[in-house]
Amino acid sequence: TRKPKSTLKEMIERMGIDVEKVVRELDEDKRFCEYCGHELIPFGEKHLRYELKVELPRLRVIEYVGVTYGCPDCHAKAADSDTPLSECGLSPVQAEAPKPLLPGSWASSSFLAMAIAFKILYQIPTNLLITMFREMGMFSVSSGTLCSWIISVSQVYFAPLFARLSQILLA
């Protein structure tokens, strides 16, 4: 049978890279209950996502953690009336992580820029690029994942730029 696939957290632990924890909090103007107007208090944290940053010659893994807020007054009212919080329309409010360059990806813009530079500018084959990343202590990304990231970045960010450039040149 196949060995189960490693989770992202397990891969980070194997790499031995320090994880920088960035706590995301709600803005001051959003820390008030929309039902009663009381100030929300923090009551927990939730892991939002990981991101791999490249600052040559070192790598950093950033873990974004969102602080969860709740209204103690509304919670007390719901507890007194034996009504579940979900039926009262009260739900915890949580800060969001910054959007990744590619949705669902743990690669940062610096990692993708380095991969694209090595792949396209220096014409390094994908298998050699993956070997270089492993020797640098990075995640063992599959060649399919790396190629799909590069293609996605080129489609999302470079295609509109080249289309506009060609319109200008042909005009």
Short mmCIF file of N, CA and C in Angstrom, two decimals:
data_model
loop_
_atom_site.label_atom_id
_atom_site.label_comp_id
_atom_site.label_asym_id
_atom_site.label_seq_id
_atom_site.Cartn_x
_atom_site.Cartn_y
_atom_site.Cartn_z
N THR A 1 0.84 -1.19 0.00
CA THR A 1 0.00 0.00 0.00
C THR A 1 0.89 1.24 0.00
N ARG A 2 0.33 2.32 -0.52
CA ARG A 2 1.08 3.56 -0.58
C ARG A 2 1.14 4.24 0.77
N LYS A 3 2.24 4.93 0.97
CA LYS A 3 2.39 5.71 2.19
C LYS A 3 1.44 6.91 2.10
N PRO A 4 0.75 7.27 3.20
CA PRO A 4 -0.17 8.40 3.13
C PRO A 4 0.58 9.70 2.83
N LYS A 5 -0.09 10.59 2.13
CA LYS A 5 0.50 11.87 1.75
C LYS A 5 0.73 12.73 2.99
N SER A 6 1.88 13.38 3.05
CA SER A 6 2.20 14.23 4.19
C SER A 6 1.34 15.49 4.17
N THR A 7 0.99 15.95 5.36
CA THR A 7 0.26 17.21 5.44
C THR A 7 1.27 18.35 5.34
N LEU A 8 0.78 19.53 5.08
CA LEU A 8 1.65 20.69 4.96
C LEU A 8 2.39 20.95 6.27
N LYS A 9 1.72 20.76 7.38
CA LYS A 9 2.35 20.97 8.69
C LYS A 9 3.49 19.98 8.91
N GLU A 10 3.31 18.72 8.51
CA GLU A 10 4.37 17.72 8.64
C GLU A 10 5.57 18.06 7.75
N MET A 11 5.31 18.56 6.54
CA MET A 11 6.41 18.94 5.65
C MET A 11 7.20 20.10 6.23
N ILE A 12 6.51 21.06 6.85
CA ILE A 12 7.19 22.20 7.46
C ILE A 12 8.07 21.74 8.61
N GLU A 13 7.58 20.80 9.41
CA GLU A 13 8.36 20.29 10.53
C GLU A 13 9.60 19.54 10.04
N ARG A 14 9.47 18.77 8.94
CA ARG A 14 10.62 18.05 8.38
C ARG A 14 11.67 19.01 7.82
N MET A 15 11.22 20.14 7.27
CA MET A 15 12.16 21.10 6.69
C MET A 15 13.00 21.77 7.77
N GLY A 16 12.48 21.89 8.95
CA GLY A 16 13.23 22.52 10.03
C GLY A 16 13.34 24.03 9.89
N ILE A 17 12.46 24.65 9.14
CA ILE A 17 12.48 26.10 8.96
C ILE A 17 11.63 26.73 10.06
N ASP A 18 12.11 27.85 10.56
CA ASP A 18 11.34 28.58 11.56
C ASP A 18 10.03 29.06 10.94
N VAL A 19 8.97 28.95 11.73
CA VAL A 19 7.66 29.40 11.29
C VAL A 19 7.36 30.72 11.99
N GLU A 20 7.13 31.74 11.19
CA GLU A 20 6.78 33.04 11.73
C GLU A 20 5.26 33.12 11.82
N LYS A 21 4.77 33.39 13.00
CA LYS A 21 3.33 33.45 13.22
C LYS A 21 2.86 34.90 13.11
N VAL A 22 1.95 35.15 12.19
CA VAL A 22 1.38 36.48 12.00
C VAL A 22 -0.08 36.42 12.44
N VAL A 23 -0.41 37.19 13.47
CA VAL A 23 -1.77 37.22 14.00
C VAL A 23 -2.54 38.33 13.31
N ARG A 24 -3.64 37.97 12.70
CA ARG A 24 -4.51 38.93 12.01
C ARG A 24 -5.68 39.27 12.92
N GLU A 25 -5.90 40.55 13.17
CA GLU A 25 -7.01 40.98 14.01
C GLU A 25 -7.98 41.82 13.19
N LEU A 26 -9.20 41.95 13.68
CA LEU A 26 -10.19 42.80 13.03
C LEU A 26 -9.80 44.26 13.18
N ASP A 27 -10.22 45.07 12.23
CA ASP A 27 -10.02 46.52 12.34
C ASP A 27 -10.81 47.03 13.53
N GLU A 28 -10.36 48.17 14.07
CA GLU A 28 -11.03 48.75 15.24
C GLU A 28 -12.51 49.05 14.98
N ASP A 29 -12.85 49.49 13.78
CA ASP A 29 -14.25 49.85 13.49
C ASP A 29 -15.15 48.63 13.30
N LYS A 30 -14.59 47.44 13.15
CA LYS A 30 -15.38 46.23 12.97
C LYS A 30 -15.50 45.41 14.25
N ARG A 31 -15.01 45.93 15.37
CA ARG A 31 -15.02 45.19 16.63
C ARG A 31 -16.25 45.48 17.49
N PHE A 32 -17.38 45.78 16.84
CA PHE A 32 -18.61 46.05 17.57
C PHE A 32 -19.70 45.13 17.08
N CYS A 33 -20.54 44.67 18.00
CA CYS A 33 -21.63 43.76 17.67
C CYS A 33 -22.65 44.48 16.80
N GLU A 34 -23.06 43.84 15.72
CA GLU A 34 -24.03 44.47 14.82
C GLU A 34 -25.45 44.43 15.38
N TYR A 35 -25.70 43.63 16.44
CA TYR A 35 -27.04 43.53 17.02
C TYR A 35 -27.24 44.47 18.20
N CYS A 36 -26.25 44.52 19.11
CA CYS A 36 -26.44 45.33 20.32
C CYS A 36 -25.45 46.48 20.43
N GLY A 37 -24.40 46.50 19.63
CA GLY A 37 -23.44 47.60 19.65
C GLY A 37 -22.33 47.48 20.67
N HIS A 38 -22.33 46.40 21.47
CA HIS A 38 -21.26 46.22 22.44
C HIS A 38 -19.95 45.88 21.74
N GLU A 39 -18.85 46.14 22.44
CA GLU A 39 -17.54 45.83 21.87
C GLU A 39 -17.31 44.31 21.93
N LEU A 40 -16.80 43.75 20.83
CA LEU A 40 -16.51 42.32 20.78
C LEU A 40 -15.21 42.04 21.50
N ILE A 41 -15.15 40.87 22.13
CA ILE A 41 -13.92 40.49 22.82
C ILE A 41 -13.32 39.27 22.12
N PRO A 42 -12.00 39.18 22.08
CA PRO A 42 -11.38 38.00 21.46
C PRO A 42 -11.55 36.78 22.35
N PHE A 43 -11.86 35.64 21.75
CA PHE A 43 -12.01 34.42 22.54
C PHE A 43 -11.29 33.22 21.94
N GLY A 44 -10.56 33.40 20.88
CA GLY A 44 -9.83 32.28 20.31
C GLY A 44 -9.06 32.67 19.06
N GLU A 45 -8.29 31.72 18.57
CA GLU A 45 -7.53 31.91 17.34
C GLU A 45 -7.76 30.70 16.44
N LYS A 46 -7.64 30.92 15.13
CA LYS A 46 -7.82 29.83 14.18
C LYS A 46 -6.75 29.96 13.10
N HIS A 47 -6.16 28.82 12.75
CA HIS A 47 -5.17 28.80 11.68
C HIS A 47 -5.87 29.13 10.37
N LEU A 48 -5.31 30.09 9.61
CA LEU A 48 -5.91 30.49 8.35
C LEU A 48 -5.19 29.86 7.16
N ARG A 49 -3.86 30.02 7.08
CA ARG A 49 -3.11 29.41 5.99
C ARG A 49 -1.62 29.57 6.23
N TYR A 50 -0.83 28.78 5.51
CA TYR A 50 0.62 28.90 5.49
C TYR A 50 1.05 29.57 4.21
N GLU A 51 2.22 30.19 4.23
CA GLU A 51 2.78 30.80 3.03
C GLU A 51 4.29 30.64 3.08
N LEU A 52 4.89 30.25 1.96
CA LEU A 52 6.33 30.08 1.86
C LEU A 52 6.91 31.32 1.22
N LYS A 53 7.75 32.06 1.95
CA LYS A 53 8.40 33.27 1.44
C LYS A 53 9.86 32.97 1.18
N VAL A 54 10.36 33.53 0.08
CA VAL A 54 11.76 33.37 -0.28
C VAL A 54 12.43 34.72 -0.16
N GLU A 55 13.42 34.80 0.69
CA GLU A 55 14.28 35.97 0.80
C GLU A 55 15.70 35.42 0.75
N LEU A 56 16.18 35.26 -0.48
CA LEU A 56 17.47 34.60 -0.65
C LEU A 56 18.51 35.26 0.23
N PRO A 57 19.30 34.53 0.92
CA PRO A 57 19.53 33.09 0.87
C PRO A 57 18.73 32.30 1.90
N ARG A 58 17.62 32.80 2.39
CA ARG A 58 16.86 32.01 3.37
C ARG A 58 15.39 31.93 2.99
N LEU A 59 14.74 30.96 3.60
CA LEU A 59 13.31 30.74 3.39
C LEU A 59 12.60 31.01 4.71
N ARG A 60 11.36 31.46 4.60
CA ARG A 60 10.53 31.64 5.78
C ARG A 60 9.18 31.04 5.51
N VAL A 61 8.63 30.40 6.51
CA VAL A 61 7.24 29.94 6.45
C VAL A 61 6.45 30.85 7.35
N ILE A 62 5.40 31.42 6.81
CA ILE A 62 4.55 32.32 7.58
C ILE A 62 3.22 31.64 7.81
N GLU A 63 2.82 31.58 9.08
CA GLU A 63 1.53 31.01 9.43
C GLU A 63 0.61 32.17 9.82
N TYR A 64 -0.46 32.33 9.06
CA TYR A 64 -1.44 33.36 9.37
C TYR A 64 -2.49 32.78 10.31
N VAL A 65 -2.71 33.47 11.42
CA VAL A 65 -3.67 33.04 12.43
C VAL A 65 -4.67 34.17 12.62
N GLY A 66 -5.95 33.85 12.56
CA GLY A 66 -7.00 34.86 12.72
C GLY A 66 -7.58 34.83 14.12
N VAL A 67 -7.72 36.00 14.73
CA VAL A 67 -8.33 36.11 16.04
C VAL A 67 -9.84 36.12 15.87
N THR A 68 -10.52 35.31 16.68
CA THR A 68 -11.98 35.21 16.62
C THR A 68 -12.58 36.05 17.75
N TYR A 69 -13.59 36.84 17.41
CA TYR A 69 -14.24 37.73 18.37
C TYR A 69 -15.70 37.35 18.55
N GLY A 70 -16.22 37.62 19.74
CA GLY A 70 -17.62 37.38 20.03
C GLY A 70 -18.15 38.42 21.00
N CYS A 71 -19.45 38.60 21.02
CA CYS A 71 -20.09 39.58 21.90
C CYS A 71 -20.53 38.90 23.19
N PRO A 72 -19.98 39.29 24.33
CA PRO A 72 -20.36 38.64 25.58
C PRO A 72 -21.81 38.93 25.99
N ASP A 73 -22.31 40.13 25.65
CA ASP A 73 -23.67 40.51 26.02
C ASP A 73 -24.70 39.66 25.27
N CYS A 74 -24.51 39.52 23.96
CA CYS A 74 -25.44 38.71 23.16
C CYS A 74 -25.34 37.23 23.55
N HIS A 75 -24.14 36.79 23.88
CA HIS A 75 -23.96 35.40 24.30
C HIS A 75 -24.71 35.14 25.61
N ALA A 76 -24.65 36.10 26.53
CA ALA A 76 -25.35 35.95 27.81
C ALA A 76 -26.87 35.95 27.60
N LYS A 77 -27.36 36.82 26.70
CA LYS A 77 -28.80 36.86 26.41
C LYS A 77 -29.27 35.55 25.80
N ALA A 78 -28.47 35.00 24.89
CA ALA A 78 -28.84 33.73 24.25
C ALA A 78 -28.79 32.60 25.26
N ALA A 79 -27.85 32.64 26.19
CA ALA A 79 -27.76 31.59 27.22
C ALA A 79 -28.96 31.66 28.17
N ASP A 80 -29.42 32.89 28.49
CA ASP A 80 -30.57 33.04 29.39
C ASP A 80 -31.87 32.59 28.74
N SER A 81 -31.99 32.76 27.42
CA SER A 81 -33.25 32.43 26.76
C SER A 81 -33.26 31.00 26.21
N ASP A 82 -32.23 30.22 26.46
CA ASP A 82 -32.11 28.83 25.99
C ASP A 82 -32.24 28.72 24.47
N THR A 83 -31.87 29.77 23.77
CA THR A 83 -31.88 29.77 22.31
C THR A 83 -30.45 29.56 21.83
N PRO A 84 -30.23 28.60 20.94
CA PRO A 84 -28.86 28.41 20.44
C PRO A 84 -28.37 29.65 19.70
N LEU A 85 -27.07 29.90 19.79
CA LEU A 85 -26.48 31.07 19.14
C LEU A 85 -26.71 31.06 17.64
N SER A 86 -26.73 29.86 17.05
CA SER A 86 -26.92 29.79 15.60
C SER A 86 -28.31 30.26 15.19
N GLU A 87 -29.32 30.06 16.05
CA GLU A 87 -30.67 30.51 15.74
C GLU A 87 -30.85 32.00 15.99
N CYS A 88 -30.01 32.58 16.84
CA CYS A 88 -30.10 34.02 17.11
C CYS A 88 -29.47 34.84 15.99
N GLY A 89 -28.78 34.18 15.08
CA GLY A 89 -28.09 34.92 14.02
C GLY A 89 -26.74 35.42 14.48
N LEU A 90 -26.34 35.04 15.69
CA LEU A 90 -25.05 35.48 16.22
C LEU A 90 -23.99 34.45 15.85
N SER A 91 -22.97 34.91 15.23
CA SER A 91 -21.87 34.02 14.91
C SER A 91 -20.57 34.75 15.20
N PRO A 92 -19.53 34.01 15.54
CA PRO A 92 -18.25 34.66 15.81
C PRO A 92 -17.74 35.39 14.58
N VAL A 93 -17.02 36.48 14.81
CA VAL A 93 -16.43 37.27 13.74
C VAL A 93 -14.94 37.01 13.76
N GLN A 94 -14.37 36.76 12.59
CA GLN A 94 -12.95 36.41 12.54
C GLN A 94 -12.23 37.25 11.50
N ALA A 95 -10.98 37.60 11.81
CA ALA A 95 -10.13 38.32 10.86
C ALA A 95 -9.74 37.37 9.74
N GLU A 96 -9.51 37.93 8.56
CA GLU A 96 -9.17 37.11 7.40
C GLU A 96 -7.69 37.23 7.08
N ALA A 97 -7.18 36.20 6.42
CA ALA A 97 -5.79 36.21 5.97
C ALA A 97 -5.68 37.00 4.68
N PRO A 98 -4.50 37.55 4.39
CA PRO A 98 -4.33 38.20 3.10
C PRO A 98 -4.51 37.19 1.97
N LYS A 99 -5.04 37.64 0.87
CA LYS A 99 -5.31 36.74 -0.26
C LYS A 99 -4.00 36.26 -0.87
N PRO A 100 -3.92 34.96 -1.19
CA PRO A 100 -2.71 34.46 -1.86
C PRO A 100 -2.70 34.88 -3.32
N LEU A 101 -1.52 34.86 -3.92
CA LEU A 101 -1.40 35.22 -5.33
C LEU A 101 -2.21 34.26 -6.19
N LEU A 102 -2.11 32.98 -5.89
CA LEU A 102 -2.91 31.95 -6.56
C LEU A 102 -3.84 31.34 -5.52
N PRO A 103 -5.15 31.35 -5.74
CA PRO A 103 -6.08 30.81 -4.75
C PRO A 103 -5.79 29.35 -4.42
N GLY A 104 -5.77 29.02 -3.13
CA GLY A 104 -5.54 27.66 -2.69
C GLY A 104 -4.08 27.25 -2.68
N SER A 105 -3.17 28.16 -2.93
CA SER A 105 -1.76 27.85 -3.00
C SER A 105 -1.04 28.38 -1.78
N TRP A 106 0.00 27.68 -1.34
CA TRP A 106 0.81 28.17 -0.22
C TRP A 106 2.02 28.94 -0.71
N ALA A 107 2.19 29.06 -2.01
CA ALA A 107 3.34 29.77 -2.57
C ALA A 107 3.09 31.27 -2.54
N SER A 108 4.10 32.01 -2.08
CA SER A 108 3.99 33.47 -2.07
C SER A 108 4.45 34.02 -3.41
N SER A 109 4.29 35.32 -3.56
CA SER A 109 4.72 35.96 -4.81
C SER A 109 6.24 35.87 -4.97
N SER A 110 6.98 35.91 -3.86
CA SER A 110 8.45 35.82 -3.96
C SER A 110 8.88 34.43 -4.40
N PHE A 111 8.20 33.38 -3.92
CA PHE A 111 8.53 32.02 -4.33
C PHE A 111 8.21 31.82 -5.81
N LEU A 112 7.05 32.29 -6.24
CA LEU A 112 6.67 32.14 -7.64
C LEU A 112 7.57 32.95 -8.56
N ALA A 113 7.98 34.14 -8.11
CA ALA A 113 8.89 34.95 -8.92
C ALA A 113 10.22 34.24 -9.10
N MET A 114 10.73 33.63 -8.03
CA MET A 114 11.99 32.90 -8.13
C MET A 114 11.84 31.69 -9.05
N ALA A 115 10.76 30.95 -8.93
CA ALA A 115 10.54 29.78 -9.77
C ALA A 115 10.43 30.17 -11.25
N ILE A 116 9.70 31.26 -11.52
CA ILE A 116 9.55 31.71 -12.91
C ILE A 116 10.88 32.21 -13.46
N ALA A 117 11.64 32.93 -12.65
CA ALA A 117 12.94 33.42 -13.11
C ALA A 117 13.87 32.26 -13.45
N PHE A 118 13.94 31.27 -12.56
CA PHE A 118 14.81 30.11 -12.84
C PHE A 118 14.32 29.33 -14.05
N LYS A 119 13.01 29.15 -14.13
CA LYS A 119 12.43 28.32 -15.19
C LYS A 119 12.51 29.00 -16.55
N ILE A 120 12.15 30.25 -16.63
CA ILE A 120 12.02 30.91 -17.93
C ILE A 120 13.28 31.70 -18.30
N LEU A 121 13.78 32.50 -17.40
CA LEU A 121 14.94 33.32 -17.74
C LEU A 121 16.22 32.48 -17.88
N TYR A 122 16.41 31.56 -16.93
CA TYR A 122 17.63 30.74 -16.96
C TYR A 122 17.42 29.40 -17.66
N GLN A 123 16.21 29.12 -18.12
CA GLN A 123 15.86 27.92 -18.88
C GLN A 123 16.28 26.63 -18.16
N ILE A 124 15.97 26.57 -16.88
CA ILE A 124 16.27 25.38 -16.09
C ILE A 124 15.09 24.42 -16.20
N PRO A 125 15.34 23.15 -16.55
CA PRO A 125 14.23 22.18 -16.64
C PRO A 125 13.54 22.01 -15.29
N THR A 126 12.29 21.62 -15.34
CA THR A 126 11.48 21.50 -14.13
C THR A 126 12.06 20.50 -13.14
N ASN A 127 12.52 19.34 -13.63
CA ASN A 127 13.06 18.34 -12.69
C ASN A 127 14.32 18.86 -11.98
N LEU A 128 15.17 19.62 -12.68
CA LEU A 128 16.36 20.19 -12.06
C LEU A 128 15.96 21.29 -11.07
N LEU A 129 14.94 22.05 -11.42
CA LEU A 129 14.45 23.10 -10.53
C LEU A 129 13.93 22.51 -9.23
N ILE A 130 13.20 21.41 -9.32
CA ILE A 130 12.69 20.74 -8.12
C ILE A 130 13.84 20.21 -7.28
N THR A 131 14.86 19.65 -7.92
CA THR A 131 16.05 19.18 -7.20
C THR A 131 16.73 20.35 -6.49
N MET A 132 16.82 21.49 -7.15
CA MET A 132 17.42 22.68 -6.52
C MET A 132 16.62 23.09 -5.28
N PHE A 133 15.30 23.08 -5.40
CA PHE A 133 14.46 23.45 -4.25
C PHE A 133 14.67 22.47 -3.09
N ARG A 134 14.76 21.18 -3.40
CA ARG A 134 14.98 20.19 -2.32
C ARG A 134 16.32 20.43 -1.64
N GLU A 135 17.35 20.74 -2.42
CA GLU A 135 18.68 20.99 -1.83
C GLU A 135 18.70 22.26 -1.00
N MET A 136 17.82 23.20 -1.33
CA MET A 136 17.71 24.43 -0.54
C MET A 136 16.89 24.20 0.73
N GLY A 137 16.34 23.00 0.87
CA GLY A 137 15.56 22.68 2.06
C GLY A 137 14.09 23.00 1.93
N MET A 138 13.62 23.20 0.70
CA MET A 138 12.21 23.55 0.49
C MET A 138 11.35 22.30 0.42
N PHE A 139 10.08 22.54 0.30
CA PHE A 139 9.11 21.49 0.11
C PHE A 139 9.44 20.72 -1.16
N SER A 140 9.12 19.46 -1.18
CA SER A 140 9.30 18.68 -2.40
C SER A 140 8.03 18.82 -3.23
N VAL A 141 7.99 19.88 -4.02
CA VAL A 141 6.83 20.17 -4.86
C VAL A 141 6.89 19.23 -6.05
N SER A 142 5.75 18.73 -6.49
CA SER A 142 5.74 17.88 -7.68
C SER A 142 5.91 18.76 -8.91
N SER A 143 6.39 18.15 -9.98
CA SER A 143 6.60 18.92 -11.21
C SER A 143 5.27 19.41 -11.78
N GLY A 144 4.22 18.62 -11.62
CA GLY A 144 2.90 19.04 -12.10
C GLY A 144 2.40 20.26 -11.37
N THR A 145 2.59 20.29 -10.04
CA THR A 145 2.15 21.43 -9.24
C THR A 145 2.93 22.69 -9.63
N LEU A 146 4.25 22.54 -9.74
CA LEU A 146 5.08 23.69 -10.09
C LEU A 146 4.72 24.24 -11.47
N CYS A 147 4.55 23.35 -12.44
CA CYS A 147 4.18 23.79 -13.79
C CYS A 147 2.80 24.44 -13.81
N SER A 148 1.86 23.89 -13.05
CA SER A 148 0.52 24.50 -13.05
C SER A 148 0.56 25.88 -12.40
N TRP A 149 1.39 26.07 -11.36
CA TRP A 149 1.54 27.38 -10.75
C TRP A 149 2.10 28.38 -11.75
N ILE A 150 3.14 27.99 -12.48
CA ILE A 150 3.76 28.89 -13.46
C ILE A 150 2.77 29.23 -14.57
N ILE A 151 2.04 28.24 -15.05
CA ILE A 151 1.05 28.48 -16.10
C ILE A 151 -0.07 29.38 -15.59
N SER A 152 -0.55 29.14 -14.37
CA SER A 152 -1.61 29.96 -13.80
C SER A 152 -1.18 31.42 -13.66
N VAL A 153 0.04 31.63 -13.17
CA VAL A 153 0.54 33.00 -13.03
C VAL A 153 0.63 33.67 -14.38
N SER A 154 1.11 32.94 -15.39
CA SER A 154 1.24 33.55 -16.71
C SER A 154 -0.13 33.87 -17.31
N GLN A 155 -1.12 33.00 -17.08
CA GLN A 155 -2.46 33.26 -17.62
C GLN A 155 -3.15 34.41 -16.91
N VAL A 156 -3.01 34.46 -15.60
CA VAL A 156 -3.73 35.47 -14.82
C VAL A 156 -3.09 36.84 -14.93
N TYR A 157 -1.75 36.89 -14.86
CA TYR A 157 -1.09 38.18 -14.76
C TYR A 157 -0.40 38.65 -16.05
N PHE A 158 0.17 37.73 -16.83
CA PHE A 158 0.92 38.16 -18.00
C PHE A 158 0.08 38.25 -19.26
N ALA A 159 -0.94 37.42 -19.42
CA ALA A 159 -1.75 37.43 -20.63
C ALA A 159 -2.44 38.78 -20.85
N PRO A 160 -3.09 39.38 -19.82
CA PRO A 160 -3.68 40.70 -20.05
C PRO A 160 -2.64 41.77 -20.40
N LEU A 161 -1.47 41.64 -19.79
CA LEU A 161 -0.40 42.60 -20.07
C LEU A 161 0.05 42.50 -21.52
N PHE A 162 0.26 41.29 -22.01
CA PHE A 162 0.70 41.09 -23.39
C PHE A 162 -0.40 41.48 -24.38
N ALA A 163 -1.66 41.23 -24.03
CA ALA A 163 -2.77 41.62 -24.91
C ALA A 163 -2.82 43.14 -25.04
N ARG A 164 -2.68 43.84 -23.95
CA ARG A 164 -2.69 45.30 -23.98
C ARG A 164 -1.48 45.84 -24.74
N LEU A 165 -0.32 45.22 -24.53
CA LEU A 165 0.89 45.64 -25.22
C LEU A 165 0.77 45.45 -26.73
N SER A 166 0.16 44.34 -27.14
CA SER A 166 -0.01 44.11 -28.58
C SER A 166 -1.01 45.10 -29.18
N GLN A 167 -2.04 45.49 -28.41
CA GLN A 167 -2.98 46.50 -28.90
C GLN A 167 -2.28 47.84 -29.11
N ILE A 168 -1.41 48.20 -28.19
CA ILE A 168 -0.68 49.45 -28.30
C ILE A 168 0.26 49.43 -29.51
N LEU A 169 0.98 48.32 -29.68
CA LEU A 169 1.94 48.22 -30.77
C LEU A 169 1.27 48.16 -32.15
N LEU A 170 0.11 47.54 -32.22
CA LEU A 170 -0.59 47.40 -33.52
C LEU A 170 -1.41 48.62 -33.85
N ALA A 171 -1.64 49.50 -32.90
CA ALA A 171 -2.47 50.69 -33.15
C ALA A 171 -1.71 51.75 -33.93
#
